[in-house]
PDB file of C-alpha atoms in Angstrom:
ATOM      1  CA  MET A   1      -4.532  10.722   7.462  1.00 63.00           C
ATOM      2  CA  PHE A   2      -6.458  13.735   8.677  1.00 69.00           C
ATOM      3  CA  VAL A   3      -8.587  11.606  10.982  1.00 73.00           C
ATOM      4  CA  THR A   4      -5.577  10.082  12.724  1.00 67.00           C
ATOM      5  CA  LEU A   5      -3.921  13.504  12.959  1.00 66.00           C
ATOM      6  CA  LYS A   6      -7.092  15.023  14.394  1.00 70.00           C
ATOM      7  CA  LEU A   7      -7.460  12.191  16.915  1.00 73.00           C
ATOM      8  CA  GLY A   8      -3.761  12.390  17.772  1.00 71.00           C
ATOM      9  CA  VAL A   9      -3.099   8.665  17.465  1.00 73.00           C
ATOM     10  CA  SER A  10       0.373   8.156  18.886  1.00 72.00           C
ATOM     11  CA  PRO A  11       2.425   5.082  19.766  1.00 79.00           C
ATOM     12  CA  SER A  12       1.522   5.560  23.413  1.00 75.00           C
ATOM     13  CA  SER A  13      -2.211   5.350  22.584  1.00 78.00           C
ATOM     14  CA  LEU A  14      -1.918   2.012  20.742  1.00 79.00           C
ATOM     15  CA  PRO A  15      -1.997  -0.967  23.140  1.00 84.00           C
ATOM     16  CA  ASN A  16       0.279  -3.264  21.082  1.00 88.00           C
ATOM     17  CA  TYR A  17       2.249  -0.678  19.144  1.00 85.00           C
ATOM     18  CA  ILE A  18       5.278  -2.779  18.189  1.00 88.00           C
ATOM     19  CA  ASP A  19       3.164  -5.816  17.256  1.00 91.00           C
ATOM     20  CA  SER A  20       0.754  -3.721  15.193  1.00 90.00           C
ATOM     21  CA  ILE A  21       3.460  -1.906  13.268  1.00 91.00           C
ATOM     22  CA  SER A  22       5.368  -5.165  12.810  1.00 93.00           C
ATOM     23  CA  ASN A  23       2.257  -6.746  11.289  1.00 94.00           C
ATOM     24  CA  ILE A  24       1.790  -3.764   8.983  1.00 92.00           C
ATOM     25  CA  LEU A  25       5.454  -4.034   7.968  1.00 94.00           C
ATOM     26  CA  SER A  26       5.093  -7.746   7.200  1.00 95.00           C
ATOM     27  CA  PHE A  27       1.894  -7.259   5.222  1.00 95.00           C
ATOM     28  CA  SER A  28       3.202  -4.354   3.170  1.00 95.00           C
ATOM     29  CA  SER A  29       6.509  -6.107   2.458  1.00 94.00           C
ATOM     30  CA  LEU A  30       4.708  -9.221   1.278  1.00 94.00           C
ATOM     31  CA  THR A  31       2.328  -7.271  -0.940  1.00 93.00           C
ATOM     32  CA  THR A  32       5.225  -5.280  -2.383  1.00 92.00           C
ATOM     33  CA  ALA A  33       6.860  -8.552  -3.415  1.00 92.00           C
ATOM     34  CA  ILE A  34       3.608  -9.889  -4.870  1.00 89.00           C
ATOM     35  CA  PHE A  35       2.970  -6.788  -6.953  1.00 88.00           C
ATOM     36  CA  MET A  36       6.590  -6.714  -8.133  1.00 88.00           C
ATOM     37  CA  ALA A  37       6.107 -10.292  -9.321  1.00 86.00           C
ATOM     38  CA  ALA A  38       2.802  -9.279 -10.947  1.00 80.00           C
ATOM     39  CA  LEU A  39       4.668  -6.844 -13.176  1.00 79.00           C
ATOM     40  CA  VAL A  40       5.945  -9.883 -15.084  1.00 78.00           C
ATOM     41  CA  PHE A  41       2.416 -10.815 -16.140  1.00 73.00           C
ATOM     42  CA  VAL A  42       1.367  -7.400 -17.434  1.00 69.00           C
ATOM     43  CA  PRO A  43       2.616  -8.105 -20.993  1.00 68.00           C
ATOM     44  CA  ARG A  44       0.407 -11.222 -21.018  1.00 67.00           C
ATOM     45  CA  LEU A  45      -2.599  -9.150 -19.964  1.00 62.00           C
ATOM     46  CA  GLY A  46      -1.704  -6.562 -22.579  1.00 60.00           C
ATOM     47  CA  LYS A  47      -2.379  -9.017 -25.419  1.00 65.00           C
ATOM     48  CA  GLY A  48      -6.028  -9.457 -24.476  1.00 63.00           C
ATOM     49  CA  ILE A  49      -8.860  -7.045 -24.025  1.00 60.00           C
ATOM     50  CA  LEU A  50      -6.693  -4.555 -22.119  1.00 61.00           C
ATOM     51  CA  HIS A  51      -4.694  -3.953 -25.296  1.00 64.00           C
ATOM     52  CA  LYS A  52      -7.834  -3.589 -27.402  1.00 66.00           C
ATOM     53  CA  LEU A  53      -9.180  -1.002 -25.003  1.00 63.00           C
ATOM     54  CA  GLY A  54      -5.816   0.736 -24.769  1.00 64.00           C
ATOM     55  CA  THR A  55      -5.673   0.373 -21.003  1.00 66.00           C
ATOM     56  CA  ASP A  56      -2.670  -1.923 -20.637  1.00 66.00           C
ATOM     57  CA  LYS A  57      -0.357   1.025 -19.906  1.00 72.00           C
ATOM     58  CA  LYS A  58      -2.806   2.446 -17.358  1.00 76.00           C
ATOM     59  CA  PHE A  59      -3.008  -0.940 -15.679  1.00 77.00           C
ATOM     60  CA  LEU A  60       0.790  -1.106 -15.503  1.00 81.00           C
ATOM     61  CA  GLU A  61       0.854   2.372 -13.965  1.00 84.00           C
ATOM     62  CA  ARG A  62      -1.686   1.304 -11.330  1.00 87.00           C
ATOM     63  CA  ILE A  63       0.443  -1.692 -10.396  1.00 88.00           C
ATOM     64  CA  LEU A  64       3.495   0.551 -10.105  1.00 90.00           C
ATOM     65  CA  VAL A  65       1.584   3.018  -7.906  1.00 92.00           C
ATOM     66  CA  VAL A  66       0.372   0.218  -5.620  1.00 94.00           C
ATOM     67  CA  THR A  67       3.889  -1.183  -5.394  1.00 93.00           C
ATOM     68  CA  PHE A  68       5.204   2.254  -4.415  1.00 95.00           C
ATOM     69  CA  LEU A  69       2.446   2.731  -1.812  1.00 95.00           C
ATOM     70  CA  TYR A  70       3.214  -0.575  -0.126  1.00 95.00           C
ATOM     71  CA  PHE A  71       6.968   0.038  -0.318  1.00 95.00           C
ATOM     72  CA  ALA A  72       6.541   3.466   1.303  1.00 96.00           C
ATOM     73  CA  THR A  73       4.364   1.861   3.983  1.00 96.00           C
ATOM     74  CA  SER A  74       7.149  -0.634   4.661  1.00 95.00           C
ATOM     75  CA  VAL A  75       9.747   2.122   4.961  1.00 95.00           C
ATOM     76  CA  PHE A  76       7.660   4.265   7.315  1.00 94.00           C
ATOM     77  CA  SER A  77       6.743   1.196   9.393  1.00 94.00           C
ATOM     78  CA  LEU A  78      10.395   0.275   9.731  1.00 94.00           C
ATOM     79  CA  LEU A  79      11.177   3.838  10.812  1.00 91.00           C
ATOM     80  CA  ALA A  80       8.352   3.671  13.346  1.00 90.00           C
ATOM     81  CA  ILE A  81       9.759   0.496  14.893  1.00 90.00           C
ATOM     82  CA  VAL A  82      13.372   1.648  14.935  1.00 90.00           C
ATOM     83  CA  ILE A  83      13.019   5.303  15.951  1.00 88.00           C
ATOM     84  CA  TRP A  84       9.974   5.619  18.224  1.00 83.00           C
ATOM     85  CA  SER A  85       9.272   3.546  21.298  1.00 78.00           C
ATOM     86  CA  SER A  86       5.809   2.477  22.364  1.00 78.00           C
ATOM     87  CA  GLU A  87       5.742   5.273  24.997  1.00 77.00           C
ATOM     88  CA  SER A  88       6.409   8.049  22.486  1.00 76.00           C
ATOM     89  CA  SER A  89       3.821  10.760  21.970  1.00 75.00           C
ATOM     90  CA  SER A  90       5.824  13.282  19.957  1.00 81.00           C
ATOM     91  CA  TRP A  91       4.397  15.123  16.994  1.00 80.00           C
ATOM     92  CA  TYR A  92       6.748  13.286  14.620  1.00 87.00           C
ATOM     93  CA  SER A  93       5.552   9.886  15.784  1.00 82.00           C
ATOM     94  CA  VAL A  94       1.918  10.971  15.337  1.00 84.00           C
ATOM     95  CA  LEU A  95       2.707  12.212  11.820  1.00 86.00           C
ATOM     96  CA  ASN A  96       4.535   8.979  10.991  1.00 87.00           C
ATOM     97  CA  LEU A  97       1.619   6.844  12.191  1.00 88.00           C
ATOM     98  CA  SER A  98      -0.782   8.974  10.156  1.00 89.00           C
ATOM     99  CA  LEU A  99       1.360   8.467   7.059  1.00 91.00           C
ATOM    100  CA  ILE A 100       1.494   4.722   7.680  1.00 92.00           C
ATOM    101  CA  PHE A 101      -2.282   4.424   7.970  1.00 91.00           C
ATOM    102  CA  ALA A 102      -2.883   6.715   4.981  1.00 92.00           C
ATOM    103  CA  LEU A 103      -0.463   4.833   2.728  1.00 94.00           C
ATOM    104  CA  LEU A 104      -1.806   1.480   3.861  1.00 94.00           C
ATOM    105  CA  SER A 105      -5.428   2.428   3.215  1.00 94.00           C
ATOM    106  CA  ALA A 106      -4.550   3.893  -0.193  1.00 95.00           C
ATOM    107  CA  GLY A 107      -2.628   0.725  -1.089  1.00 95.00           C
ATOM    108  CA  VAL A 108      -5.471  -1.545  -0.025  1.00 95.00           C
ATOM    109  CA  SER A 109      -8.067   0.444  -1.981  1.00 95.00           C
ATOM    110  CA  GLU A 110      -5.899   0.480  -5.121  1.00 93.00           C
ATOM    111  CA  SER A 111      -5.230  -3.257  -4.716  1.00 92.00           C
ATOM    112  CA  LEU A 112      -8.935  -3.971  -4.532  1.00 93.00           C
ATOM    113  CA  TYR A 113      -9.472  -1.986  -7.718  1.00 89.00           C
ATOM    114  CA  ILE A 114      -6.694  -3.880  -9.502  1.00 84.00           C
ATOM    115  CA  PHE A 115      -8.194  -7.206  -8.458  1.00 84.00           C
ATOM    116  CA  TYR A 116     -11.608  -6.010  -9.629  1.00 85.00           C
ATOM    117  CA  VAL A 117     -10.173  -5.193 -13.052  1.00 77.00           C
ATOM    118  CA  LEU A 118      -8.378  -8.538 -13.227  1.00 74.00           C
ATOM    119  CA  PHE A 119     -11.411 -10.612 -12.355  1.00 77.00           C
ATOM    120  CA  GLU A 120     -13.854  -8.663 -14.509  1.00 73.00           C
ATOM    121  CA  THR A 121     -11.698  -8.709 -17.651  1.00 63.00           C
ATOM    122  CA  ASN A 122     -12.544 -11.354 -20.241  1.00 57.00           C
ATOM    123  CA  TYR A 123      -9.484 -12.887 -21.872  1.00 55.00           C
ATOM    124  CA  SER A 124     -11.053 -13.949 -25.131  1.00 50.00           C
TER     125      SER A 124
END
C-alpha cells in the first residue's frame, strides 16, 4: 500500500484502468465464492490432524479472514469502476487503488498459506 501511495499510482497512470480493475473485481469475487464454499469443508478437516493439533479453529479463522479480504477487494474495485474514471488523478482515487492492491496482495498471500496447510496436512 505504501509503495503505491509513494509512487502515486492513479487511474490516469494505468493504461487499461477499467479492464484491470474489472479483472481484479472478477478474480476477487470468484475467490470470495470459493472460500465461502470452502467453509463447508472445515468440519471435515477438523476431524483429522487439525483437530488433534487444536488448529481447526485457527484454520477456520484464516479462511474467514481471506474471505473478508477478497470481499473488501471486490467492494473497493466496484467503487473504483463506478466512481472514478480512467482520467482521474485525485487523492481519493490513488488511496482507493492503494487499498485495492494492498487487500489483493494480502488475500493472495493468505490464500497461498491456506493451500500450503491443506496440501501438507496428512489426513490419517
